[in-house]
C-alpha positions as YAML, in Angstrom:
chain: A
units: angstrom
residues:
- id: 1
  name: MET
  ca: [-27.82, 40.58, 16.67]
- id: 2
  name: ALA
  ca: [-24.19, 40.32, 15.56]
- id: 3
  name: PRO
  ca: [-23.59, 38.04, 12.55]
- id: 4
  name: LYS
  ca: [-21.15, 35.85, 14.50]
- id: 5
  name: LEU
  ca: [-23.58, 35.40, 17.39]
- id: 6
  name: TRP
  ca: [-26.42, 34.65, 14.97]
- id: 7
  name: ALA
  ca: [-24.31, 32.01, 13.23]
- id: 8
  name: GLU
  ca: [-23.50, 30.36, 16.57]
- id: 9
  name: TRP
  ca: [-27.19, 30.29, 17.56]
- id: 10
  name: SER
  ca: [-28.17, 28.89, 14.17]
- id: 11
  name: MET
  ca: [-25.62, 26.11, 14.45]
- id: 12
  name: ALA
  ca: [-26.73, 25.30, 18.02]
- id: 13
  name: LEU
  ca: [-30.38, 25.12, 16.96]
- id: 14
  name: SER
  ca: [-29.57, 22.85, 14.02]
- id: 15
  name: HIS
  ca: [-27.59, 20.47, 16.27]
- id: 16
  name: LEU
  ca: [-30.39, 20.54, 18.86]
- id: 17
  name: ALA
  ca: [-32.97, 19.66, 16.20]
- id: 18
  name: LEU
  ca: [-30.74, 16.89, 14.82]
- id: 19
  name: GLY
  ca: [-30.23, 15.46, 18.31]
- id: 20
  name: MET
  ca: [-33.97, 15.44, 19.10]
- id: 21
  name: VAL
  ca: [-34.93, 13.83, 15.80]
- id: 22
  name: SER
  ca: [-32.18, 11.19, 16.13]
- id: 23
  name: LEU
  ca: [-33.15, 10.40, 19.73]
- id: 24
  name: HIS
  ca: [-36.82, 10.06, 18.76]
- id: 25
  name: ALA
  ca: [-35.90, 7.76, 15.86]
- id: 26
  name: ALA
  ca: [-33.70, 5.65, 18.17]
- id: 27
  name: VAL
  ca: [-36.63, 5.13, 20.59]
- id: 28
  name: LYS
  ca: [-39.07, 4.30, 17.79]
- id: 29
  name: THR
  ca: [-36.77, 1.76, 16.10]
- id: 30
  name: ALA
  ca: [-35.39, 0.12, 19.27]
- id: 31
  name: GLN
  ca: [-37.83, -2.79, 19.14]
- id: 32
  name: ALA
  ca: [-37.68, -3.36, 15.39]
- id: 33
  name: SER
  ca: [-33.94, -3.02, 14.83]
- id: 34
  name: ARG
  ca: [-31.35, -2.55, 17.55]
- id: 35
  name: GLY
  ca: [-28.63, -1.83, 14.99]
- id: 36
  name: ALA
  ca: [-30.57, 1.02, 13.39]
- id: 37
  name: ALA
  ca: [-31.45, 2.35, 16.84]
- id: 38
  name: ALA
  ca: [-27.77, 2.32, 17.77]
- id: 39
  name: GLY
  ca: [-27.01, 4.36, 14.68]
- id: 40
  name: PHE
  ca: [-29.60, 7.00, 15.54]
- id: 41
  name: LEU
  ca: [-28.37, 7.07, 19.15]
- id: 42
  name: LEU
  ca: [-24.80, 7.67, 17.98]
- id: 43
  name: GLN
  ca: [-26.03, 10.58, 15.87]
- id: 44
  name: ALA
  ca: [-27.92, 12.04, 18.84]
- id: 45
  name: LEU
  ca: [-24.88, 11.76, 21.11]
- id: 46
  name: ALA
  ca: [-22.67, 13.38, 18.49]
- id: 47
  name: ALA
  ca: [-25.06, 16.35, 18.32]
- id: 48
  name: ALA
  ca: [-25.26, 16.55, 22.12]
- id: 49
  name: THR
  ca: [-21.47, 16.72, 22.54]
- id: 50
  name: VAL
  ca: [-21.30, 19.72, 20.23]
- id: 51
  name: LEU
  ca: [-23.87, 21.52, 22.41]
- id: 52
  name: ALA
  ca: [-22.11, 20.66, 25.69]
- id: 53
  name: PRO
  ca: [-20.93, 23.84, 27.49]
- id: 54
  name: GLY
  ca: [-17.21, 24.48, 27.69]
- id: 55
  name: LEU
  ca: [-16.33, 22.36, 24.68]
- id: 56
  name: ASP
  ca: [-14.77, 23.93, 21.62]
- id: 57
  name: THR
  ca: [-15.38, 21.92, 18.44]
- id: 58
  name: ASP
  ca: [-12.00, 22.79, 16.98]
- id: 59
  name: GLU
  ca: [-9.66, 22.37, 19.94]
- id: 60
  name: ASP
  ca: [-11.09, 20.98, 23.16]
- id: 61
  name: CYS
  ca: [-13.92, 18.70, 22.03]
- id: 62
  name: LEU
  ca: [-13.59, 15.17, 23.38]
- id: 63
  name: ALA
  ca: [-16.72, 13.81, 21.77]
- id: 64
  name: GLY
  ca: [-14.85, 10.86, 20.31]
- id: 65
  name: ALA
  ca: [-13.70, 9.65, 23.73]
- id: 66
  name: TRP
  ca: [-16.96, 7.86, 24.58]
- id: 67
  name: VAL
  ca: [-16.59, 5.76, 21.42]
- id: 68
  name: ALA
  ca: [-13.34, 4.34, 22.74]
- id: 69
  name: THR
  ca: [-15.12, 3.59, 26.03]
- id: 70
  name: VAL
  ca: [-17.94, 1.69, 24.35]
- id: 71
  name: ILE
  ca: [-15.77, -0.36, 22.01]
- id: 72
  name: GLY
  ca: [-12.64, -0.75, 24.12]
- id: 73
  name: LEU
  ca: [-10.14, 0.66, 21.61]
- id: 74
  name: PRO
  ca: [-9.95, 3.96, 19.72]
- id: 75
  name: LEU
  ca: [-11.86, 3.83, 16.45]
- id: 76
  name: LEU
  ca: [-9.60, 3.49, 13.42]
- id: 77
  name: ALA
  ca: [-12.19, 2.75, 10.72]
- id: 78
  name: PHE
  ca: [-15.82, 3.40, 9.85]
- id: 79
  name: ASP
  ca: [-16.85, -0.18, 8.97]
- id: 80
  name: PHE
  ca: [-19.21, -1.81, 11.45]
- id: 81
  name: HIS
  ca: [-20.79, -5.25, 11.43]
- id: 82
  name: TRP
  ca: [-23.67, -6.41, 13.62]
- id: 83
  name: CYS
  ca: [-24.79, -9.83, 14.81]
- id: 84
  name: THR
  ca: [-28.34, -11.16, 14.47]
- id: 85
  name: ASN
  ca: [-29.17, -9.60, 17.85]
- id: 86
  name: GLY
  ca: [-27.94, -6.16, 16.84]
- id: 87
  name: HIS
  ca: [-24.61, -5.97, 18.69]
- id: 88
  name: LEU
  ca: [-21.93, -3.94, 16.91]
- id: 89
  name: MET
  ca: [-18.35, -4.89, 16.02]
- id: 90
  name: CYS
  ca: [-15.85, -2.81, 14.11]
- id: 91
  name: ALA
  ca: [-14.36, -4.45, 11.02]
- id: 92
  name: GLY
  ca: [-10.98, -5.14, 12.66]
- id: 93
  name: CYS
  ca: [-12.52, -6.87, 15.68]
- id: 94
  name: PHE
  ca: [-14.93, -8.82, 13.49]
- id: 95
  name: ILE
  ca: [-12.11, -10.26, 11.34]
- id: 96
  name: HIS
  ca: [-10.03, -10.97, 14.46]
- id: 97
  name: LEU
  ca: [-12.91, -12.92, 16.05]
- id: 98
  name: LEU
  ca: [-13.32, -15.05, 12.91]
- id: 99
  name: ALA
  ca: [-9.56, -15.74, 12.75]
- id: 100
  name: ASP
  ca: [-9.41, -16.69, 16.45]
- id: 101
  name: ALA
  ca: [-12.29, -19.11, 16.00]
- id: 102
  name: ARG
  ca: [-10.46, -20.76, 13.10]
- id: 103
  name: LEU
  ca: [-7.31, -21.19, 15.18]
- id: 104
  name: LYS
  ca: [-9.20, -22.62, 18.17]
- id: 105
  name: GLU
  ca: [-11.49, -24.83, 16.02]
- id: 106
  name: GLU
  ca: [-14.58, -23.18, 17.42]
- id: 107
  name: GLN
  ca: [-17.60, -21.42, 16.05]
- id: 108
  name: ALA
  ca: [-17.09, -17.65, 16.09]
- id: 109
  name: THR
  ca: [-19.52, -15.93, 18.45]
- id: 110
  name: CYS
  ca: [-20.57, -12.40, 19.30]
- id: 111
  name: PRO
  ca: [-18.61, -11.16, 22.36]
- id: 112
  name: ASN
  ca: [-21.84, -9.72, 23.83]
- id: 113
  name: CYS
  ca: [-24.57, -12.35, 23.36]
- id: 114
  name: ARG
  ca: [-22.58, -15.39, 22.16]
- id: 115
  name: CYS
  ca: [-24.74, -15.94, 19.09]
- id: 116
  name: GLU
  ca: [-22.98, -17.33, 16.00]
- id: 117
  name: ILE
  ca: [-21.28, -14.85, 13.70]
- id: 118
  name: SER
  ca: [-19.83, -15.28, 10.22]
- id: 119
  name: LYS
  ca: [-19.51, -13.31, 7.02]
- id: 120
  name: SER
  ca: [-22.83, -14.73, 5.85]
- id: 121
  name: LEU
  ca: [-24.70, -14.12, 9.14]
- id: 122
  name: CYS
  ca: [-23.42, -10.58, 9.80]
- id: 123
  name: CYS
  ca: [-23.83, -7.51, 7.63]
- id: 124
  name: ARG
  ca: [-22.68, -3.91, 7.59]
- id: 125
  name: ASN
  ca: [-24.62, -1.34, 9.65]
- id: 126
  name: LEU
  ca: [-24.73, 1.72, 7.41]
- id: 127
  name: ALA
  ca: [-26.64, 3.86, 9.93]
- id: 128
  name: VAL
  ca: [-23.88, 3.48, 12.52]
- id: 129
  name: GLU
  ca: [-21.16, 4.01, 9.92]
- id: 130
  name: LYS
  ca: [-22.79, 7.24, 8.78]
- id: 131
  name: ALA
  ca: [-23.13, 8.47, 12.37]
- id: 132
  name: VAL
  ca: [-19.53, 7.61, 13.26]
- id: 133
  name: SER
  ca: [-18.24, 9.36, 10.14]
- id: 134
  name: GLU
  ca: [-19.70, 12.61, 11.48]
- id: 135
  name: LEU
  ca: [-18.20, 12.31, 14.96]
- id: 136
  name: PRO
  ca: [-15.18, 14.52, 15.72]
- id: 137
  name: SER
  ca: [-11.75, 12.94, 15.77]
- id: 138
  name: GLU
  ca: [-8.40, 14.41, 16.72]
- id: 139
  name: CYS
  ca: [-5.73, 15.12, 14.13]
- id: 140
  name: GLY
  ca: [-2.51, 13.42, 15.17]
- id: 141
  name: PHE
  ca: [-0.44, 16.40, 14.03]
- id: 142
  name: CYS
  ca: [-2.22, 19.60, 15.08]
- id: 143
  name: LEU
  ca: [-4.54, 18.02, 17.72]
- id: 144
  name: ARG
  ca: [-7.57, 19.84, 16.34]
- id: 145
  name: GLN
  ca: [-10.96, 18.13, 16.00]
- id: 146
  name: PHE
  ca: [-12.52, 17.27, 12.63]
- id: 147
  name: PRO
  ca: [-15.33, 14.98, 11.46]
- id: 148
  name: ARG
  ca: [-13.90, 11.53, 10.83]
- id: 149
  name: SER
  ca: [-15.00, 11.66, 7.20]
- id: 150
  name: LEU
  ca: [-12.79, 14.74, 6.63]
- id: 151
  name: LEU
  ca: [-9.84, 13.79, 8.82]
- id: 152
  name: GLU
  ca: [-7.86, 11.85, 6.20]
- id: 153
  name: ARG
  ca: [-7.96, 14.69, 3.69]
- id: 154
  name: HIS
  ca: [-6.98, 17.21, 6.38]
- id: 155
  name: GLN
  ca: [-3.97, 15.14, 7.48]
- id: 156
  name: LYS
  ca: [-2.75, 14.59, 3.91]
- id: 157
  name: GLU
  ca: [-3.39, 17.96, 2.29]
- id: 158
  name: GLU
  ca: [-4.41, 20.73, 4.68]
- id: 159
  name: CYS
  ca: [-2.77, 20.35, 8.10]
- id: 160
  name: GLN
  ca: [0.05, 22.84, 8.61]
- id: 161
  name: ASP
  ca: [1.71, 20.52, 11.13]
- id: 162
  name: ARG
  ca: [1.73, 17.38, 8.95]
- id: 163
  name: VAL
  ca: [5.12, 15.76, 8.46]
- id: 164
  name: THR
  ca: [6.70, 16.51, 5.11]
- id: 165
  name: GLN
  ca: [10.06, 16.19, 3.36]
- id: 166
  name: CYS
  ca: [12.41, 18.64, 1.75]
- id: 167
  name: LYS
  ca: [12.13, 18.94, -2.05]
- id: 168
  name: TYR
  ca: [15.87, 18.26, -2.19]
- id: 169
  name: LYS
  ca: [15.42, 14.73, -0.82]
- id: 170
  name: ARG
  ca: [16.21, 13.56, -4.38]
- id: 171
  name: ILE
  ca: [19.77, 14.69, -3.81]
- id: 172
  name: GLY
  ca: [20.03, 13.30, -0.30]
- id: 173
  name: CYS
  ca: [18.46, 15.82, 2.10]
- id: 174
  name: PRO
  ca: [17.17, 13.78, 5.09]
- id: 175
  name: TRP
  ca: [15.04, 16.56, 6.62]
- id: 176
  name: HIS
  ca: [11.58, 15.68, 7.95]
- id: 177
  name: GLY
  ca: [9.47, 18.28, 9.68]
- id: 178
  name: PRO
  ca: [6.12, 20.08, 9.93]
- id: 179
  name: PHE
  ca: [4.75, 21.58, 6.75]
- id: 180
  name: HIS
  ca: [4.76, 25.15, 8.09]
- id: 181
  name: GLU
  ca: [8.56, 24.96, 8.51]
- id: 182
  name: LEU
  ca: [9.19, 23.63, 4.99]
- id: 183
  name: THR
  ca: [9.69, 26.99, 3.27]
- id: 184
  name: VAL
  ca: [12.20, 28.18, 5.87]
- id: 185
  name: HIS
  ca: [14.16, 24.92, 5.68]
- id: 186
  name: GLU
  ca: [14.31, 24.84, 1.88]
- id: 187
  name: ALA
  ca: [15.57, 28.41, 1.79]
- id: 188
  name: ALA
  ca: [18.47, 27.44, 4.08]
- id: 189
  name: CYS
  ca: [19.03, 23.86, 2.86]
- id: 190
  name: ALA
  ca: [22.70, 23.15, 2.20]
- id: 191
  name: HIS
  ca: [22.21, 20.37, -0.37]
- id: 192
  name: PRO
  ca: [21.73, 22.64, -3.44]
- id: 193
  name: THR
  ca: [25.17, 24.13, -2.77]
- id: 194
  name: LYS
  ca: [27.04, 20.82, -2.47]
- id: 195
  name: THR
  ca: [29.77, 20.06, -4.95]
- id: 196
  name: GLY
  ca: [29.37, 17.59, -7.79]
- id: 197
  name: ASN
  ca: [31.58, 14.99, -6.07]
- id: 198
  name: GLU
  ca: [29.51, 15.17, -2.87]
- id: 199
  name: LEU
  ca: [26.29, 14.76, -4.83]
- id: 200
  name: MET
  ca: [27.70, 11.81, -6.78]
- id: 201
  name: GLU
  ca: [28.37, 9.95, -3.52]
- id: 202
  name: ILE
  ca: [24.83, 10.59, -2.30]
- id: 203
  name: LEU
  ca: [23.29, 9.57, -5.64]
- id: 204
  name: GLY
  ca: [25.43, 6.43, -5.67]
- id: 205
  name: GLU
  ca: [23.93, 5.28, -2.37]
- id: 206
  name: MET
  ca: [20.43, 6.05, -3.59]
- id: 207
  name: ASP
  ca: [21.04, 4.15, -6.83]
- id: 208
  name: GLN
  ca: [22.19, 1.11, -4.87]
- id: 209
  name: SER
  ca: [18.95, 1.08, -2.88]
- id: 210
  name: HIS
  ca: [16.94, 1.52, -6.07]
- id: 211
  name: ARG
  ca: [18.76, -1.38, -7.75]
- id: 212
  name: LYS
  ca: [17.73, -3.71, -4.91]
- id: 213
  name: GLU
  ca: [14.10, -2.73, -5.44]
- id: 214
  name: MET
  ca: [14.31, -3.26, -9.19]
- id: 215
  name: GLN
  ca: [16.09, -6.59, -8.92]
- id: 216
  name: LEU
  ca: [12.87, -8.44, -8.08]
- id: 217
  name: TYR
  ca: [10.97, -6.99, -11.04]
- id: 218
  name: ASN
  ca: [13.83, -7.66, -13.43]
- id: 219
  name: SER
  ca: [13.88, -11.26, -12.19]
- id: 220
  name: ILE
  ca: [10.15, -11.61, -12.87]
- id: 221
  name: PHE
  ca: [10.55, -10.20, -16.39]
- id: 222
  name: SER
  ca: [13.39, -12.66, -16.98]
- id: 223
  name: LEU
  ca: [11.23, -15.59, -15.81]
- id: 224
  name: LEU
  ca: [8.46, -14.54, -18.18]
- id: 225
  name: SER
  ca: [10.78, -15.26, -21.11]
- id: 226
  name: PHE
  ca: [11.16, -18.94, -20.13]
- id: 227
  name: GLU
  ca: [9.86, -21.58, -22.51]
- id: 228
  name: LYS
  ca: [7.85, -23.52, -19.92]
- id: 229
  name: ILE
  ca: [5.60, -21.42, -17.72]
- id: 230
  name: GLY
  ca: [2.51, -22.52, -15.84]
- id: 231
  name: TYR
  ca: [0.08, -21.01, -13.40]
- id: 232
  name: THR
  ca: [-3.11, -22.06, -11.65]
- id: 233
  name: GLU
  ca: [-5.58, -20.93, -9.02]
- id: 234
  name: VAL
  ca: [-5.03, -22.84, -5.77]
- id: 235
  name: GLN
  ca: [-7.40, -23.17, -2.83]
- id: 236
  name: PHE
  ca: [-6.00, -23.89, 0.63]
- id: 237
  name: ARG
  ca: [-8.48, -25.76, 2.84]
- id: 238
  name: PRO
  ca: [-8.14, -25.90, 6.64]
- id: 239
  name: TYR
  ca: [-7.37, -29.22, 8.36]
- id: 240
  name: ARG
  ca: [-6.23, -30.40, 11.78]
- id: 241
  name: THR
  ca: [-3.34, -32.67, 12.69]
- id: 242
  name: ASP
  ca: [-3.96, -36.02, 14.43]
- id: 243
  name: ASP
  ca: [-1.71, -35.16, 17.38]
- id: 244
  name: PHE
  ca: [-2.93, -35.09, 20.98]
- id: 245
  name: ILE
  ca: [-2.80, -31.30, 20.72]
- id: 246
  name: THR
  ca: [-4.17, -30.64, 17.26]
- id: 247
  name: ARG
  ca: [-2.72, -27.91, 15.11]
- id: 248
  name: LEU
  ca: [-4.26, -26.05, 12.23]
- id: 249
  name: TYR
  ca: [-2.72, -26.44, 8.79]
- id: 250
  name: TYR
  ca: [-3.85, -25.84, 5.22]
- id: 251
  name: GLU
  ca: [-3.54, -28.03, 2.15]
- id: 252
  name: THR
  ca: [-4.66, -27.76, -1.46]
- id: 253
  name: PRO
  ca: [-6.12, -30.56, -3.59]
- id: 254
  name: ARG
  ca: [-3.69, -32.00, -6.12]
- id: 255
  name: PHE
  ca: [-3.29, -29.90, -9.24]
- id: 256
  name: THR
  ca: [-1.35, -30.22, -12.49]
- id: 257
  name: VAL
  ca: [1.09, -27.61, -13.78]
- id: 258
  name: LEU
  ca: [3.93, -28.14, -16.30]
- id: 259
  name: SER
  ca: [2.66, -31.73, -16.84]
- id: 260
  name: GLN
  ca: [3.43, -32.57, -13.19]
- id: 261
  name: THR
  ca: [1.20, -33.12, -10.14]
- id: 262
  name: TRP
  ca: [1.70, -30.81, -7.17]
- id: 263
  name: VAL
  ca: [0.34, -30.01, -3.71]
- id: 264
  name: LEU
  ca: [0.74, -26.91, -1.56]
- id: 265
  name: LYS
  ca: [0.69, -26.92, 2.25]
- id: 266
  name: ALA
  ca: [0.61, -23.99, 4.66]
- id: 267
  name: ARG
  ca: [0.85, -23.55, 8.43]
- id: 268
  name: VAL
  ca: [0.27, -20.75, 10.95]
- id: 269
  name: ASN
  ca: [3.20, -19.27, 12.91]
- id: 270
  name: ASP
  ca: [5.37, -22.24, 11.87]
- id: 271
  name: SER
  ca: [3.12, -24.65, 13.82]
- id: 272
  name: GLU
  ca: [3.35, -22.67, 17.05]
- id: 273
  name: ARG
  ca: [1.54, -24.50, 19.86]
- id: 274
  name: ASN
  ca: [-1.04, -21.79, 20.59]
- id: 275
  name: PRO
  ca: [-1.03, -19.23, 17.74]
- id: 276
  name: ASN
  ca: [-4.38, -17.92, 19.00]
- id: 277
  name: LEU
  ca: [-2.53, -16.43, 22.00]
- id: 278
  name: SER
  ca: [-0.15, -14.49, 19.76]
- id: 279
  name: CYS
  ca: [-0.88, -11.04, 18.34]
- id: 280
  name: LYS
  ca: [1.68, -11.53, 15.58]
- id: 281
  name: ARG
  ca: [0.51, -14.08, 13.03]
- id: 282
  name: THR
  ca: [2.21, -15.35, 9.91]
- id: 283
  name: LEU
  ca: [1.65, -18.01, 7.28]
- id: 284
  name: SER
  ca: [4.33, -20.14, 5.65]
- id: 285
  name: PHE
  ca: [3.95, -22.63, 2.81]
- id: 286
  name: GLN
  ca: [5.77, -25.42, 1.02]
- id: 287
  name: LEU
  ca: [5.45, -26.86, -2.49]
- id: 288
  name: LEU
  ca: [5.41, -30.65, -2.94]
- id: 289
  name: LEU
  ca: [5.97, -32.59, -6.16]
- id: 290
  name: LYS
  ca: [3.75, -35.68, -6.25]
- id: 291
  name: SER
  ca: [4.80, -36.98, -9.67]
- id: 292
  name: LYS
  ca: [7.83, -39.18, -10.35]
- id: 293
  name: VAL
  ca: [10.47, -37.54, -12.51]
- id: 294
  name: THR
  ca: [13.20, -39.10, -14.63]
- id: 295
  name: ALA
  ca: [15.58, -36.15, -14.18]
- id: 296
  name: PRO
  ca: [15.98, -33.29, -11.72]
- id: 297
  name: LEU
  ca: [13.31, -30.64, -12.21]
- id: 298
  name: GLU
  ca: [14.63, -27.14, -11.49]
- id: 299
  name: CYS
  ca: [11.88, -24.57, -10.92]
- id: 300
  name: SER
  ca: [11.25, -21.06, -9.71]
- id: 301
  name: PHE
  ca: [7.86, -20.32, -8.17]
- id: 302
  name: LEU
  ca: [5.90, -17.58, -6.44]
- id: 303
  name: LEU
  ca: [2.47, -17.11, -4.87]
- id: 304
  name: LEU
  ca: [0.29, -14.08, -5.53]
- id: 305
  name: LYS
  ca: [-3.18, -13.11, -4.39]
- id: 306
  name: GLY
  ca: [-6.15, -14.45, -6.32]
- id: 307
  name: PRO
  ca: [-8.17, -12.26, -8.71]
- id: 308
  name: TYR
  ca: [-11.03, -11.68, -6.23]
- id: 309
  name: ASP
  ca: [-9.13, -11.27, -2.94]
- id: 310
  name: ASP
  ca: [-8.08, -8.00, -1.29]
- id: 311
  name: VAL
  ca: [-5.15, -9.41, 0.73]
- id: 312
  name: LYS
  ca: [-1.80, -7.65, 0.23]
- id: 313
  name: ILE
  ca: [0.99, -10.02, -0.87]
- id: 314
  name: SER
  ca: [4.41, -8.83, -2.00]
- id: 315
  name: PRO
  ca: [5.91, -11.03, -4.74]
- id: 316
  name: VAL
  ca: [8.91, -13.12, -3.65]
- id: 317
  name: ILE
  ca: [10.57, -15.63, -6.00]
- id: 318
  name: TYR
  ca: [11.66, -18.99, -4.55]
- id: 319
  name: HIS
  ca: [13.89, -21.55, -6.23]
- id: 320
  name: PHE
  ca: [14.18, -25.33, -5.80]
- id: 321
  name: VAL
  ca: [15.45, -28.43, -7.62]
- id: 322
  name: PHE
  ca: [12.94, -31.29, -7.35]
- id: 323
  name: THR
  ca: [14.00, -34.94, -7.50]
- id: 324
  name: ASN
  ca: [12.36, -38.21, -6.48]
- id: 325
  name: ASP
  ca: [14.36, -38.16, -3.22]
- id: 326
  name: SER
  ca: [13.88, -34.45, -2.57]
- id: 327
  name: ASN
  ca: [10.38, -33.67, -3.67]
- id: 328
  name: GLU
  ca: [9.30, -30.96, -1.20]
- id: 329
  name: THR
  ca: [10.62, -27.50, -0.42]
- id: 330
  name: ASP
  ca: [11.23, -26.14, 3.04]
- id: 331
  name: TYR
  ca: [8.50, -23.99, 4.51]
- id: 332
  name: VAL
  ca: [8.98, -20.45, 3.25]
- id: 333
  name: PRO
  ca: [7.14, -17.30, 4.39]
- id: 334
  name: LEU
  ca: [4.02, -16.24, 2.58]
- id: 335
  name: PRO
  ca: [4.95, -12.58, 2.01]
- id: 336
  name: ILE
  ca: [1.84, -10.90, 3.41]
- id: 337
  name: ALA
  ca: [2.10, -7.36, 4.72]
- id: 338
  name: ASP
  ca: [1.27, -7.87, 8.42]
- id: 339
  name: SER
  ca: [-0.86, -9.72, 10.97]
- id: 340
  name: VAL
  ca: [-4.00, -7.88, 9.84]
- id: 341
  name: GLU
  ca: [-3.64, -9.40, 6.37]
- id: 342
  name: CYS
  ca: [-2.99, -12.80, 7.95]
- id: 343
  name: ASN
  ca: [-6.23, -12.51, 9.93]
- id: 344
  name: LYS
  ca: [-8.09, -11.78, 6.70]
- id: 345
  name: LEU
  ca: [-6.86, -15.06, 5.27]
- id: 346
  name: LEU
  ca: [-7.59, -17.02, 8.44]
- id: 347
  name: ALA
  ca: [-11.10, -15.56, 8.66]
- id: 348
  name: ALA
  ca: [-11.97, -16.82, 5.19]
- id: 349
  name: LYS
  ca: [-13.50, -20.27, 4.70]
- id: 350
  name: ASN
  ca: [-10.77, -21.10, 2.17]
- id: 351
  name: ILE
  ca: [-7.63, -19.26, 1.10]
- id: 352
  name: ASN
  ca: [-7.53, -18.60, -2.65]
- id: 353
  name: LEU
  ca: [-4.18, -17.70, -4.21]
- id: 354
  name: ARG
  ca: [-2.48, -17.96, -7.60]
- id: 355
  name: LEU
  ca: [0.69, -20.02, -8.11]
- id: 356
  name: PHE
  ca: [3.22, -19.38, -10.89]
- id: 357
  name: LEU
  ca: [5.79, -22.04, -11.85]
- id: 358
  name: PHE
  ca: [8.75, -21.50, -14.17]
- id: 359
  name: GLN
  ca: [10.80, -24.51, -15.34]
- id: 360
  name: ILE
  ca: [14.48, -23.73, -15.81]
- id: 361
  name: GLN
  ca: [15.94, -25.42, -18.87]
- id: 362
  name: LYS
  ca: [19.51, -26.67, -18.86]
...
């Protein structure tokens, strides 16, 4: 028997054995644990799709398509949570359900059986995650099929069609293209032959963009040299307004920084009437001075993520002069990356952040 044919038969037999064992395990564990049974069933289906006639694992395999049918959207991550009845939810949907429940002042429920779900009631399903990591997924560049666990590495390091940049981008080359065309482009790139004056103009524009990025960090370093600096951990707690149509807002308990008493408030989508109907979600906050002051109090302040949170917040410095007549700032955006990060905050029982205050001396 030819070595290639023997290798194909060996692979087919191994997938057949894996599928039979996984299917048997799914049947045996169905009564005891639906989540574990689902994991074994996923593994069996993955093996079966490889054995299906007419499907090529590298190019034509559509084994990942049924996953999109079951869940409703293409899978983007491996994390799966399950309710107490064994129904599965991907991590993104799970966080979205918790955030929606917070906005609607309802208890979050499983979309299948309507039992209660929360971070304490639901847990990760490692069997399903392992099975899904072995399912084939299509590379967005070359359209070939790879196991999901290997796809990220392939797209970043190995794919010949991945988008890359010219090595002369440092002197202004704007070229973007597939990796396999990079060598040809760089050999013909005109930027290395530009004159000094032309390169100086390009570098001047790049320096201007770089200066804008560095301005924030230089401002932070400058604030750190101030005489009076204070910071504290703040915890936003959810509340509802007393209006006929209640709205969700957040408020912290009173806290003391720089010998003054303060409060922070936050709101969703600038108090939009039905933020639960919007896909785009934002948070904005304001700082309130609760103490009486004898002279204007000029401060710079910024909010950062707490030490145990994984939310992505970009530092932005805000400035305000507090007086007894003007003791609260306008609502300013909480600089989170996107709506996914906002949903993470809304899904939490409380929002924990860190506030820095810098008093400007006259």
